[in-house]
PDB file of C-alpha atoms in Angstrom:
ATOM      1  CA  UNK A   1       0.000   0.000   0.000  1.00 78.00           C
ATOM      2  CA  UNK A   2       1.658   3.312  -0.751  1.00 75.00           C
ATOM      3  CA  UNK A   3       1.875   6.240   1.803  1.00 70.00           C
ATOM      4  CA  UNK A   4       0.073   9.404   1.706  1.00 63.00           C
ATOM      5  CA  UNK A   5       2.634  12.016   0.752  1.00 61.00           C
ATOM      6  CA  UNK A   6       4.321  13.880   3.407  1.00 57.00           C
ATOM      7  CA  UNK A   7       4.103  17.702   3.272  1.00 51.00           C
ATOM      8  CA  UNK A   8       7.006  19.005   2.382  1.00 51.00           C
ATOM      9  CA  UNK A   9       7.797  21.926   4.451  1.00 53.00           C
ATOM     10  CA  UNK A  10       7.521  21.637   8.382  1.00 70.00           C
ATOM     11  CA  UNK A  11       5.636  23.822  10.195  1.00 82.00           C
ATOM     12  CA  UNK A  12       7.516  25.668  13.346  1.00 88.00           C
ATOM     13  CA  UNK A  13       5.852  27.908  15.776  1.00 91.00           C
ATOM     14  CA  UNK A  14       7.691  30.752  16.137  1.00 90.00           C
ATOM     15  CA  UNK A  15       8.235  32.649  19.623  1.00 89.00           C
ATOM     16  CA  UNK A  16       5.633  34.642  19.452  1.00 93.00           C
ATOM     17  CA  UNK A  17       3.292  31.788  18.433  1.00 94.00           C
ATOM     18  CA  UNK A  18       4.553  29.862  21.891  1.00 93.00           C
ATOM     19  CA  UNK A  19       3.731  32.649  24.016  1.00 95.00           C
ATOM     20  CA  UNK A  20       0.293  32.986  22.494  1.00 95.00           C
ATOM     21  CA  UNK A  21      -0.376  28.602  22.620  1.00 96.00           C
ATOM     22  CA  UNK A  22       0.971  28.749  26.544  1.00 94.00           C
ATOM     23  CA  UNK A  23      -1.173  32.107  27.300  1.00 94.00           C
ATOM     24  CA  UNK A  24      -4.322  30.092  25.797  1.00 95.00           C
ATOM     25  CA  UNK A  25      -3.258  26.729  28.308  1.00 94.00           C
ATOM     26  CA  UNK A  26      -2.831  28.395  31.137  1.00 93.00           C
ATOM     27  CA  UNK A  27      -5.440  30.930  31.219  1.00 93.00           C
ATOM     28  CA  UNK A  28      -7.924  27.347  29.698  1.00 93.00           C
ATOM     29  CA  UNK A  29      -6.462  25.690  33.166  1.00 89.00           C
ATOM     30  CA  UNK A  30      -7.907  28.266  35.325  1.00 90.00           C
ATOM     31  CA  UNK A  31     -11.282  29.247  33.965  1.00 91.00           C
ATOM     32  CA  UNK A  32     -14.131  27.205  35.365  1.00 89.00           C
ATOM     33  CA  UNK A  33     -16.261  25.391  33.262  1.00 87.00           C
ATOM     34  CA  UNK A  34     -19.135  26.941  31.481  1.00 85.00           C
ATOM     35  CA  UNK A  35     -16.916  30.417  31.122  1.00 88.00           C
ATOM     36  CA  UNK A  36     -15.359  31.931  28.282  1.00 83.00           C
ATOM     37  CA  UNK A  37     -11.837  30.456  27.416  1.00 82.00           C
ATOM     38  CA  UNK A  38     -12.776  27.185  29.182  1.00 87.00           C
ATOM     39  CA  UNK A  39     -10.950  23.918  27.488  1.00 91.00           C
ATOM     40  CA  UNK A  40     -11.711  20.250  29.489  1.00 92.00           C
ATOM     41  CA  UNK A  41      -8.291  19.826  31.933  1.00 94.00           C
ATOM     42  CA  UNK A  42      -7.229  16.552  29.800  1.00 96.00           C
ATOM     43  CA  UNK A  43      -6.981  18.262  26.444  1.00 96.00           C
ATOM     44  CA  UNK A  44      -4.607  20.912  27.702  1.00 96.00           C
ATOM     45  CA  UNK A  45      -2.816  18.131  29.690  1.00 97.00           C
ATOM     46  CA  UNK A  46      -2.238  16.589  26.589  1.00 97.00           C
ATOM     47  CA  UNK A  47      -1.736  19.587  24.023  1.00 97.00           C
ATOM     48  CA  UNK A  48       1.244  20.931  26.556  1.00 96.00           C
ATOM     49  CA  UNK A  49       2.753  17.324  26.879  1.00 97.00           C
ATOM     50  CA  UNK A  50       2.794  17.258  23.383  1.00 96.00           C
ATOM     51  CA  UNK A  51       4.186  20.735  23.113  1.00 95.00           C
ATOM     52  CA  UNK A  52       6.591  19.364  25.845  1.00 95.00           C
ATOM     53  CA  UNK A  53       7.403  16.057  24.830  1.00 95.00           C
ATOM     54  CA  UNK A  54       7.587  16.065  21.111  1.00 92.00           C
ATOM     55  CA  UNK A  55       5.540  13.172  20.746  1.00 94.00           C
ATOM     56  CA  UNK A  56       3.234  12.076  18.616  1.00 93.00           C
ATOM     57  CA  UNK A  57      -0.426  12.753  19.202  1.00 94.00           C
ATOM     58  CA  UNK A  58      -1.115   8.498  19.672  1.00 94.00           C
ATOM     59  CA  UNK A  59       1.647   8.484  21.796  1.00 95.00           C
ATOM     60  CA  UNK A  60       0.195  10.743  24.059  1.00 96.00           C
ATOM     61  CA  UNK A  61      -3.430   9.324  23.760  1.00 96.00           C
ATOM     62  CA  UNK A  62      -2.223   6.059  24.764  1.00 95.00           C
ATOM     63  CA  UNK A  63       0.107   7.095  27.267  1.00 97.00           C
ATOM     64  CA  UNK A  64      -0.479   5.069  30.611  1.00 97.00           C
ATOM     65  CA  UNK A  65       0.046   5.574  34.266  1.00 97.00           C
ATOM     66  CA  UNK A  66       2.146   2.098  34.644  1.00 97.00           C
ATOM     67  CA  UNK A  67       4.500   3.013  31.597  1.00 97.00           C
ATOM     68  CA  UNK A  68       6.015   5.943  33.490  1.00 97.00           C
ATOM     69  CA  UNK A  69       9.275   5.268  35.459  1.00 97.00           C
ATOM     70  CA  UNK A  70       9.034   8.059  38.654  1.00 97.00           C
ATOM     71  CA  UNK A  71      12.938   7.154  39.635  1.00 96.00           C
ATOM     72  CA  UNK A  72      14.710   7.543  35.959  1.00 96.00           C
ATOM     73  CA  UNK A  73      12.271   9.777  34.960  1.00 96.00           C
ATOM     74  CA  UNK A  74      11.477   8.023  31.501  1.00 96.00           C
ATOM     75  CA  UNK A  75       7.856   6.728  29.816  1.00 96.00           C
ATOM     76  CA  UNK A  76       8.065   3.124  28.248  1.00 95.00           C
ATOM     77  CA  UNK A  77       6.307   2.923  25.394  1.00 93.00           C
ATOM     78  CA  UNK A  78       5.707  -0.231  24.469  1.00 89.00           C
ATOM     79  CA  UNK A  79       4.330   0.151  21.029  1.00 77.00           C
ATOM     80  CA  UNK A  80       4.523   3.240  19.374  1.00 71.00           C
ATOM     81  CA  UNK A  81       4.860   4.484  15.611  1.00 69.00           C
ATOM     82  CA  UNK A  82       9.049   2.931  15.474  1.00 68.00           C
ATOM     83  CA  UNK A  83       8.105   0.033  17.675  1.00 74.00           C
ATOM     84  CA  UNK A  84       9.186  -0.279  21.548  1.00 86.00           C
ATOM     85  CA  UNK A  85      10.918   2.804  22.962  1.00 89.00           C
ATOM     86  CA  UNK A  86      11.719   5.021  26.121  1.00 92.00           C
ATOM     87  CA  UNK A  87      11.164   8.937  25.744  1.00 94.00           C
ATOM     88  CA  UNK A  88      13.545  10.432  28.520  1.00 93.00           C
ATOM     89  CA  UNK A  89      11.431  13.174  30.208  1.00 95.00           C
ATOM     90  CA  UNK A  90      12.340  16.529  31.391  1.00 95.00           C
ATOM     91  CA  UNK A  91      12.146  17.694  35.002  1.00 96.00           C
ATOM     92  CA  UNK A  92       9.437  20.106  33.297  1.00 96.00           C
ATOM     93  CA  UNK A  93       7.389  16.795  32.231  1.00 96.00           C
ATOM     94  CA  UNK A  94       7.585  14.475  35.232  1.00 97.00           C
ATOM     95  CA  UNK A  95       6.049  17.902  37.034  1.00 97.00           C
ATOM     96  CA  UNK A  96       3.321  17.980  34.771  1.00 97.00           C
ATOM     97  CA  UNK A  97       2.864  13.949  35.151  1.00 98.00           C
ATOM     98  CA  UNK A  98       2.952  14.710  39.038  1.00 97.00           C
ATOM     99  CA  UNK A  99       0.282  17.068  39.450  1.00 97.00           C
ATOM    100  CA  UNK A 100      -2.153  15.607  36.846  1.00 97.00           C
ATOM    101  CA  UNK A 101      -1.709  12.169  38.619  1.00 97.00           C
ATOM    102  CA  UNK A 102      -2.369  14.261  42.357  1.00 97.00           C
ATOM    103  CA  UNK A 103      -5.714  15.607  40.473  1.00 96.00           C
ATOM    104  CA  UNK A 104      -6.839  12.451  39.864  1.00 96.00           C
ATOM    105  CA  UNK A 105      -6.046  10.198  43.006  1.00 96.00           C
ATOM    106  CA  UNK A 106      -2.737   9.050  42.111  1.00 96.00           C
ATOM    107  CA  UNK A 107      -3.791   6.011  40.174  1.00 95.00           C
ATOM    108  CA  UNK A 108      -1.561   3.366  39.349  1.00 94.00           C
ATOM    109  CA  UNK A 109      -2.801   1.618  35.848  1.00 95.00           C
ATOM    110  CA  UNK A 110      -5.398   3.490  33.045  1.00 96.00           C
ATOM    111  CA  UNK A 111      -4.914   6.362  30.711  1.00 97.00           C
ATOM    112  CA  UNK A 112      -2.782   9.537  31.447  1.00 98.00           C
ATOM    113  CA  UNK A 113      -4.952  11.309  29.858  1.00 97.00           C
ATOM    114  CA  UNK A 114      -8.878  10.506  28.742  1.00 96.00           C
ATOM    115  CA  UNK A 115     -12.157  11.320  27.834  1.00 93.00           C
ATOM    116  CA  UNK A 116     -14.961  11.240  30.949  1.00 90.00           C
ATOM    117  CA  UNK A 117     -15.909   7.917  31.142  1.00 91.00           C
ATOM    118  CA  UNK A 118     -11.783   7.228  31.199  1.00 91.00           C
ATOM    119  CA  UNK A 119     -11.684   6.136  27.646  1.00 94.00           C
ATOM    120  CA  UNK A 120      -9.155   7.199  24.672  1.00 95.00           C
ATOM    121  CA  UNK A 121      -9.513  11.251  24.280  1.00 95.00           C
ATOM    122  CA  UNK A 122     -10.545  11.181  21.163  1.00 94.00           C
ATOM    123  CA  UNK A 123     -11.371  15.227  20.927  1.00 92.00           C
ATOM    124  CA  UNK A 124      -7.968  15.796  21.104  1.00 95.00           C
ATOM    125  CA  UNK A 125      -8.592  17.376  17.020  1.00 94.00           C
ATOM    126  CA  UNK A 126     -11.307  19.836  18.095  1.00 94.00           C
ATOM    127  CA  UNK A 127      -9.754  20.924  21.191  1.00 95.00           C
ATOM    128  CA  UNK A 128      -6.556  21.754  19.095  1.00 96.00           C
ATOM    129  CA  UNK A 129      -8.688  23.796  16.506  1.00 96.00           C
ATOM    130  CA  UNK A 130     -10.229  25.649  19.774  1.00 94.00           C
ATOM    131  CA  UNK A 131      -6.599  26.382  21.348  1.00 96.00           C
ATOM    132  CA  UNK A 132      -5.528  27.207  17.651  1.00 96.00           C
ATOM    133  CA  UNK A 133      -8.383  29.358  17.435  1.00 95.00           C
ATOM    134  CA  UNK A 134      -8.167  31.653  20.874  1.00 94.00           C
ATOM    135  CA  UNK A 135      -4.020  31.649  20.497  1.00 95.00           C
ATOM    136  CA  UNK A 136      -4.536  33.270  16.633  1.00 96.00           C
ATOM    137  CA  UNK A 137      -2.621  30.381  14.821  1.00 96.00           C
ATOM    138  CA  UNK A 138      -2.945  30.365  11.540  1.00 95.00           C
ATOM    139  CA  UNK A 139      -5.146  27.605   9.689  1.00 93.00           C
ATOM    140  CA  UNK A 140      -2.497  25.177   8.818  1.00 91.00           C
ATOM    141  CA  UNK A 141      -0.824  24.705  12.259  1.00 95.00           C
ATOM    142  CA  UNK A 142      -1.325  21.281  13.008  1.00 94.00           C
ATOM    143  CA  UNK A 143      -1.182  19.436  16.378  1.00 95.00           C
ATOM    144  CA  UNK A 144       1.589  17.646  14.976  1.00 94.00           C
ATOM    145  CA  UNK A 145       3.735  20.523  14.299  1.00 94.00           C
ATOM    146  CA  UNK A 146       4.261  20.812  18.030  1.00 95.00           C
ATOM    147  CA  UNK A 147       7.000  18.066  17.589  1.00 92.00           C
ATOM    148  CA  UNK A 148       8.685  19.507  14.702  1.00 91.00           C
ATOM    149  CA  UNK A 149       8.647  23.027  17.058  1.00 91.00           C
ATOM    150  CA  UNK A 150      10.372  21.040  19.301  1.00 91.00           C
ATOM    151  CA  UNK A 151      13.074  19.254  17.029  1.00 89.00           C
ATOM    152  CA  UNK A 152      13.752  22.958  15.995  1.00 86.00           C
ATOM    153  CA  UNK A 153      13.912  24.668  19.734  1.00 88.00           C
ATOM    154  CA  UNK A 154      16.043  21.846  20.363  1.00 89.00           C
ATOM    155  CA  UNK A 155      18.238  22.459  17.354  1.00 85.00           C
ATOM    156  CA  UNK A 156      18.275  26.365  18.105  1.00 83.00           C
ATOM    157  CA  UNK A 157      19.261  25.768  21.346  1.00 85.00           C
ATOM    158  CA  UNK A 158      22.658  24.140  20.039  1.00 83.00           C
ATOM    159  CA  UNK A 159      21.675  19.773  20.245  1.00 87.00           C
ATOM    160  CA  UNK A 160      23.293  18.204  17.629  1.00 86.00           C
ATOM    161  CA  UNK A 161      21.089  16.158  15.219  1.00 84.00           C
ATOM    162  CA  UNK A 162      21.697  13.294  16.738  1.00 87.00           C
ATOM    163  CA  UNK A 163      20.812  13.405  19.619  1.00 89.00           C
ATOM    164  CA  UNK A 164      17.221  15.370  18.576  1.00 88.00           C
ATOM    165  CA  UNK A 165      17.144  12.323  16.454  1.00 89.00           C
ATOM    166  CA  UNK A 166      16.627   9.854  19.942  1.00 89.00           C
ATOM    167  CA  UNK A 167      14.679  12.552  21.806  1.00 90.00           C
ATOM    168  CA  UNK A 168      12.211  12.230  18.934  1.00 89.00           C
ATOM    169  CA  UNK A 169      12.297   8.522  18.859  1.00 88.00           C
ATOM    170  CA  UNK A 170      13.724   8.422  15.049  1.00 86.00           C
ATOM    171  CA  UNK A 171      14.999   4.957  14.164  1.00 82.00           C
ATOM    172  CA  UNK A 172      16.585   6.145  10.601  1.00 79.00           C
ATOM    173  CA  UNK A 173      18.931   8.563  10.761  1.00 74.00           C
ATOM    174  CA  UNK A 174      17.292  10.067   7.600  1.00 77.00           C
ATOM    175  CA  UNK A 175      14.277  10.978   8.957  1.00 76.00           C
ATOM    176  CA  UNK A 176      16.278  13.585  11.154  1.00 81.00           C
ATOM    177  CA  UNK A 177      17.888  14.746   8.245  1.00 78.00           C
ATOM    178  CA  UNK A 178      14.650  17.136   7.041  1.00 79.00           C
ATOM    179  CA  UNK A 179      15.951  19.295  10.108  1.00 81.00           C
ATOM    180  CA  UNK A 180      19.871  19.627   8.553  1.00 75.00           C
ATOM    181  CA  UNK A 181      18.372  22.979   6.953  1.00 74.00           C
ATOM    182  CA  UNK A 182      17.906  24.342  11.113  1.00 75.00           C
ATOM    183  CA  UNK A 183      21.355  23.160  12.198  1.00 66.00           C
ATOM    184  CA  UNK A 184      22.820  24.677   8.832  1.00 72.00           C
ATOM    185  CA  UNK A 185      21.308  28.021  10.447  1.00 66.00           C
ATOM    186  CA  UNK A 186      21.653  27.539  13.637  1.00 65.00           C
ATOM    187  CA  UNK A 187      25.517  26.827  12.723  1.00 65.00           C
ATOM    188  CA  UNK A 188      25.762  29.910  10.932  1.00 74.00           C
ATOM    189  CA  UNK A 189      24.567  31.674  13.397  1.00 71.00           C
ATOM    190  CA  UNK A 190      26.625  30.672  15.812  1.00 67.00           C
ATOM    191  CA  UNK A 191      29.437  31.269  13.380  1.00 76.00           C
ATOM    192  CA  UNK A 192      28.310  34.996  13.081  1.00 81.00           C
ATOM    193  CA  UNK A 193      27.925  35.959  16.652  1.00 75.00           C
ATOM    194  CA  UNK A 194      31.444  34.077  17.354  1.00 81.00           C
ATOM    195  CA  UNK A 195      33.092  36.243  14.770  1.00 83.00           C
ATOM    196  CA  UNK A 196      31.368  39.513  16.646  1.00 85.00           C
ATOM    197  CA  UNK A 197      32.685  38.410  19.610  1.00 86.00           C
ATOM    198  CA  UNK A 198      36.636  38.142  18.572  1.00 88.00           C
ATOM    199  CA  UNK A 199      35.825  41.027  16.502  1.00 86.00           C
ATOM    200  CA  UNK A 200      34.953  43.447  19.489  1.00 84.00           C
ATOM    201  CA  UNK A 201      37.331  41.676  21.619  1.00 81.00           C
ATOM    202  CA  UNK A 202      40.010  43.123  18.590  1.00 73.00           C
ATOM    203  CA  UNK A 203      38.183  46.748  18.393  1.00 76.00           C
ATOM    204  CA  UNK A 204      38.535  47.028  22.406  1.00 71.00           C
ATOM    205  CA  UNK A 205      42.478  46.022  22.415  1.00 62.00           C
ATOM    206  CA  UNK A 206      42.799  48.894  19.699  1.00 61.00           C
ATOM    207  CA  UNK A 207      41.399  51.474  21.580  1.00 60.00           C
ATOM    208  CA  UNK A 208      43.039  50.441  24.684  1.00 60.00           C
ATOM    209  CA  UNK A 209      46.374  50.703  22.937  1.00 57.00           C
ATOM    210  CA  UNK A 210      45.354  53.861  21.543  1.00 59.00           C
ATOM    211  CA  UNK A 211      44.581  55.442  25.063  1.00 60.00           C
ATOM    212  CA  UNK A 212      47.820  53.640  26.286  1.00 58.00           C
ATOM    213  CA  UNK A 213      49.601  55.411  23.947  1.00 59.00           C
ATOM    214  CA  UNK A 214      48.216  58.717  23.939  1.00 60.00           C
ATOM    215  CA  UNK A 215      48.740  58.951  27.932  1.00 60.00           C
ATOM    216  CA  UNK A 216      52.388  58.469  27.553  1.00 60.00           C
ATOM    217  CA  UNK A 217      54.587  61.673  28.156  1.00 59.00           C
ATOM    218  CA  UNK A 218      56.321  63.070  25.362  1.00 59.00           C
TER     219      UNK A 218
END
């Protein structure tokens, strides 16, 4: 069976677009049910996990209370999209993972997140269009481009490809490769503001010498 093409160009949310998605989930957290700006707790559980994790939407829908490991602070997964795998969690998760399990009672088996009656959350879709919708995203920001937003935070923040390679669960080197075009930038960038730096550094010694110099008694 052949695949449905892939779209071609990834979709990042830009800083601006990240302040405006967390603004919507935390001010959704607090309002009460029945008020304006009111989302259900386990969608915005799941859409910042997402945003946090870089996982994939099933990942997080299926995500259960026994597959989390408290002490090394990692999720088993037993079956995911690239088979079996462990997503290391940040400090930033495990928090997140702590307080929605305190909401709920502490359980030990079921569904991190669900629907009411504890099934799979399957409104995950139209509680994306709402959050896309009261955070001004434009139209074609999908849920999934959370975890290409993450690949390229990571990226921007200076992690090789590699390594954003296992924090994204990639099994084929390749598949990490449709990033190369952010670490080319990122690279150059670094490049640039490294160049500043010696570059200052060498206008600074001049005029040092230069006061030096002039102060001298002739």
């Amino acid at each position: 069976v052949s695949r449905f093409a892939e779209r071609a160009v990834e979709r990042f949310l830009s800083p601006d677009e990240r302040e405006a998605l967390e603004r919507v989930l935390y001010t959704a957290e607090r309002t009460p049910p029945g008020r304006q700006g009111h989302i259900g707790r386990d969608g915005v559980w799941a859409i910042r996990l997402l945003s946090l994790t870089g996982m994939r939407r099933d990942e997080i829908r299926d995500l259960r209370w026994e597959q989390i490991n408290w002490r090394q602070k990692v999720l088993r997964l037993p079956d995911s999209k690239t088979g079996k795998r462990e997503v290391v969690a940040s400090d930033d998760v495990m928090a997140l993972l702590g307080k929605i399990g305190q909401i709920k009672g502490h359980p030990q088996r079921g569904l991190v997140v669900c629907s009411k009656n504890g099934k799979k959350l399957h409104s995950l879709g139209a509680t994306w269009r709402r959050v896309r919708l009261l955070a001004g995203l434009p139209d074609d920001t999908r849920i999934h481009d959370l975890r290409h937003s993450l690949a390229s935070d990571a990226i921007m923040d200076g992690v090789p490809l590699e390594v954003v390679g296992k924090m994204l669960g990639h099994k084929n080197y390749r598949t990490t490769q449709r990033y190369a075009h952010i670490a080319d930038y990122a690279l150059r960038d670094a490049v640039n503001r490294t160049s500043k730096t010696i570059m200052q550094a060498g206008r600074s010694g001049s005029k040092r010498t230069s006061r030096a110099r002039s102060s001298r008694p002739r």
